[in-house]
Amino acid sequence: MQPLTAKELEYIVDSMSNEDLLIKQCTAAAASVQNPQLARIALEMAGRHQTHYNYLLNTLQQHQQLAPTQPM
């Protein structure tokens, strides 16, 4: 595996921000709806977005292992 480019890293960070926002929105929706089925669906969606977020985080952590260290 090759190190990620700066543009790829920016895309991943932006995607993580988007996933975090979606997690919060789905969680808030689940808490505010009266219908238990809709609440369950919203929580499932929040879980999917959490999975996506974790995958992106894992990708960044793998990149840290591959990235060359910068001299100070």
Short mmCIF file of N, CA and C in Angstrom, two decimals:
data_model
loop_
_atom_site.label_atom_id
_atom_site.label_comp_id
_atom_site.label_asym_id
_atom_site.label_seq_id
_atom_site.Cartn_x
_atom_site.Cartn_y
_atom_site.Cartn_z
N MET A 1 0.84 -1.17 0.00
CA MET A 1 0.00 0.00 0.00
C MET A 1 0.89 1.24 0.00
N GLN A 2 0.50 2.23 -0.79
CA GLN A 2 1.26 3.47 -0.87
C GLN A 2 0.66 4.53 0.05
N PRO A 3 1.49 5.47 0.51
CA PRO A 3 0.96 6.56 1.33
C PRO A 3 -0.08 7.37 0.55
N LEU A 4 -1.01 7.94 1.27
CA LEU A 4 -2.05 8.75 0.65
C LEU A 4 -1.51 10.14 0.31
N THR A 5 -2.08 10.74 -0.72
CA THR A 5 -1.71 12.10 -1.09
C THR A 5 -2.42 13.08 -0.15
N ALA A 6 -1.96 14.32 -0.17
CA ALA A 6 -2.59 15.36 0.65
C ALA A 6 -4.06 15.53 0.27
N LYS A 7 -4.35 15.47 -1.01
CA LYS A 7 -5.74 15.63 -1.47
C LYS A 7 -6.60 14.46 -0.97
N GLU A 8 -6.07 13.26 -1.00
CA GLU A 8 -6.81 12.10 -0.50
C GLU A 8 -7.05 12.21 1.01
N LEU A 9 -6.05 12.69 1.73
CA LEU A 9 -6.21 12.88 3.17
C LEU A 9 -7.29 13.91 3.48
N GLU A 10 -7.30 15.01 2.72
CA GLU A 10 -8.34 16.04 2.90
C GLU A 10 -9.72 15.45 2.65
N TYR A 11 -9.84 14.64 1.61
CA TYR A 11 -11.12 14.02 1.29
C TYR A 11 -11.58 13.12 2.44
N ILE A 12 -10.67 12.36 3.00
CA ILE A 12 -11.02 11.46 4.11
C ILE A 12 -11.46 12.26 5.33
N VAL A 13 -10.73 13.32 5.64
CA VAL A 13 -11.08 14.15 6.80
C VAL A 13 -12.45 14.80 6.58
N ASP A 14 -12.71 15.31 5.38
CA ASP A 14 -14.02 15.89 5.08
C ASP A 14 -15.12 14.83 5.21
N SER A 15 -14.85 13.65 4.72
CA SER A 15 -15.84 12.56 4.80
C SER A 15 -16.11 12.19 6.25
N MET A 16 -15.07 12.20 7.08
CA MET A 16 -15.26 11.91 8.50
C MET A 16 -16.14 12.97 9.16
N SER A 17 -15.93 14.23 8.79
CA SER A 17 -16.78 15.30 9.34
C SER A 17 -18.23 15.10 8.93
N ASN A 18 -18.43 14.73 7.67
CA ASN A 18 -19.79 14.48 7.18
C ASN A 18 -20.43 13.31 7.91
N GLU A 19 -19.68 12.23 8.08
CA GLU A 19 -20.22 11.06 8.78
C GLU A 19 -20.56 11.41 10.23
N ASP A 20 -19.71 12.20 10.88
CA ASP A 20 -19.97 12.61 12.26
C ASP A 20 -21.27 13.41 12.34
N LEU A 21 -21.47 14.32 11.39
CA LEU A 21 -22.70 15.10 11.37
C LEU A 21 -23.92 14.20 11.16
N LEU A 22 -23.80 13.24 10.26
CA LEU A 22 -24.91 12.32 10.00
C LEU A 22 -25.23 11.46 11.23
N ILE A 23 -24.20 11.05 11.95
CA ILE A 23 -24.41 10.28 13.20
C ILE A 23 -25.24 11.12 14.17
N LYS A 24 -24.84 12.37 14.34
CA LYS A 24 -25.55 13.26 15.27
C LYS A 24 -26.98 13.51 14.83
N GLN A 25 -27.19 13.72 13.53
CA GLN A 25 -28.54 13.97 13.03
C GLN A 25 -29.43 12.75 13.19
N CYS A 26 -28.91 11.58 12.89
CA CYS A 26 -29.71 10.36 13.03
C CYS A 26 -30.04 10.08 14.49
N THR A 27 -29.08 10.32 15.37
CA THR A 27 -29.31 10.12 16.80
C THR A 27 -30.36 11.10 17.32
N ALA A 28 -30.27 12.35 16.89
CA ALA A 28 -31.26 13.35 17.29
C ALA A 28 -32.65 13.00 16.75
N ALA A 29 -32.70 12.53 15.52
CA ALA A 29 -33.98 12.14 14.93
C ALA A 29 -34.59 10.98 15.71
N ALA A 30 -33.76 10.02 16.08
CA ALA A 30 -34.26 8.86 16.83
C ALA A 30 -34.84 9.29 18.18
N ALA A 31 -34.22 10.29 18.78
CA ALA A 31 -34.68 10.76 20.09
C ALA A 31 -35.95 11.60 19.98
N SER A 32 -36.20 12.19 18.82
CA SER A 32 -37.32 13.13 18.72
C SER A 32 -38.58 12.54 18.10
N VAL A 33 -38.49 11.40 17.44
CA VAL A 33 -39.68 10.84 16.80
C VAL A 33 -40.51 10.04 17.81
N GLN A 34 -41.80 10.00 17.56
CA GLN A 34 -42.72 9.26 18.44
C GLN A 34 -42.86 7.80 18.03
N ASN A 35 -42.67 7.54 16.75
CA ASN A 35 -42.85 6.19 16.20
C ASN A 35 -41.62 5.33 16.51
N PRO A 36 -41.79 4.25 17.26
CA PRO A 36 -40.64 3.40 17.62
C PRO A 36 -39.94 2.78 16.40
N GLN A 37 -40.69 2.49 15.35
CA GLN A 37 -40.07 1.92 14.15
C GLN A 37 -39.16 2.94 13.48
N LEU A 38 -39.61 4.20 13.42
CA LEU A 38 -38.76 5.24 12.84
C LEU A 38 -37.52 5.47 13.71
N ALA A 39 -37.69 5.42 15.01
CA ALA A 39 -36.55 5.60 15.91
C ALA A 39 -35.53 4.48 15.69
N ARG A 40 -36.02 3.26 15.54
CA ARG A 40 -35.12 2.12 15.31
C ARG A 40 -34.36 2.29 13.99
N ILE A 41 -35.06 2.72 12.95
CA ILE A 41 -34.42 2.93 11.65
C ILE A 41 -33.36 4.03 11.75
N ALA A 42 -33.69 5.11 12.44
CA ALA A 42 -32.73 6.21 12.60
C ALA A 42 -31.49 5.74 13.35
N LEU A 43 -31.68 4.91 14.38
CA LEU A 43 -30.53 4.39 15.12
C LEU A 43 -29.71 3.43 14.27
N GLU A 44 -30.37 2.64 13.44
CA GLU A 44 -29.64 1.77 12.52
C GLU A 44 -28.79 2.59 11.55
N MET A 45 -29.38 3.68 11.06
CA MET A 45 -28.63 4.55 10.15
C MET A 45 -27.44 5.19 10.87
N ALA A 46 -27.64 5.59 12.11
CA ALA A 46 -26.54 6.15 12.89
C ALA A 46 -25.43 5.12 13.04
N GLY A 47 -25.81 3.87 13.26
CA GLY A 47 -24.82 2.79 13.37
C GLY A 47 -24.04 2.58 12.08
N ARG A 48 -24.74 2.67 10.95
CA ARG A 48 -24.04 2.54 9.66
C ARG A 48 -23.05 3.67 9.46
N HIS A 49 -23.47 4.89 9.81
CA HIS A 49 -22.56 6.03 9.66
C HIS A 49 -21.38 5.91 10.62
N GLN A 50 -21.61 5.34 11.80
CA GLN A 50 -20.51 5.10 12.74
C GLN A 50 -19.52 4.10 12.15
N THR A 51 -20.04 3.07 11.48
CA THR A 51 -19.18 2.09 10.82
C THR A 51 -18.35 2.76 9.74
N HIS A 52 -18.97 3.63 8.96
CA HIS A 52 -18.23 4.35 7.91
C HIS A 52 -17.14 5.23 8.54
N TYR A 53 -17.51 5.93 9.61
CA TYR A 53 -16.55 6.80 10.30
C TYR A 53 -15.36 5.99 10.80
N ASN A 54 -15.64 4.84 11.42
CA ASN A 54 -14.56 4.00 11.94
C ASN A 54 -13.66 3.49 10.82
N TYR A 55 -14.25 3.15 9.68
CA TYR A 55 -13.47 2.70 8.53
C TYR A 55 -12.53 3.81 8.05
N LEU A 56 -13.05 5.02 7.96
CA LEU A 56 -12.22 6.15 7.53
C LEU A 56 -11.11 6.42 8.55
N LEU A 57 -11.44 6.35 9.83
CA LEU A 57 -10.44 6.55 10.88
C LEU A 57 -9.35 5.49 10.78
N ASN A 58 -9.74 4.26 10.56
CA ASN A 58 -8.78 3.17 10.40
C ASN A 58 -7.86 3.44 9.21
N THR A 59 -8.42 3.95 8.14
CA THR A 59 -7.62 4.28 6.95
C THR A 59 -6.58 5.34 7.29
N LEU A 60 -6.98 6.37 8.04
CA LEU A 60 -6.02 7.40 8.45
C LEU A 60 -4.93 6.83 9.35
N GLN A 61 -5.32 5.95 10.26
CA GLN A 61 -4.33 5.35 11.16
C GLN A 61 -3.34 4.48 10.39
N GLN A 62 -3.80 3.78 9.38
CA GLN A 62 -2.90 2.99 8.55
C GLN A 62 -1.95 3.91 7.78
N HIS A 63 -2.47 5.05 7.34
CA HIS A 63 -1.62 6.00 6.62
C HIS A 63 -0.51 6.52 7.52
N GLN A 64 -0.81 6.74 8.79
CA GLN A 64 0.21 7.23 9.72
C GLN A 64 1.39 6.26 9.78
N GLN A 65 1.10 4.98 9.68
CA GLN A 65 2.16 3.98 9.73
C GLN A 65 3.00 4.00 8.45
N LEU A 66 2.38 4.40 7.33
CA LEU A 66 3.09 4.41 6.05
C LEU A 66 3.77 5.73 5.75
N ALA A 67 3.24 6.81 6.31
CA ALA A 67 3.73 8.14 5.98
C ALA A 67 5.16 8.32 6.46
N PRO A 68 5.97 8.95 5.65
CA PRO A 68 7.34 9.24 6.10
C PRO A 68 7.31 10.26 7.23
N THR A 69 8.21 10.11 8.16
CA THR A 69 8.27 11.06 9.27
C THR A 69 8.95 12.33 8.80
N GLN A 70 8.46 13.45 9.30
CA GLN A 70 9.01 14.76 8.94
C GLN A 70 10.03 15.18 9.98
N PRO A 71 11.22 15.60 9.55
CA PRO A 71 12.19 16.09 10.54
C PRO A 71 11.71 17.40 11.14
N MET A 72 12.04 17.62 12.40
CA MET A 72 11.59 18.84 13.08
C MET A 72 12.56 19.95 12.89
#
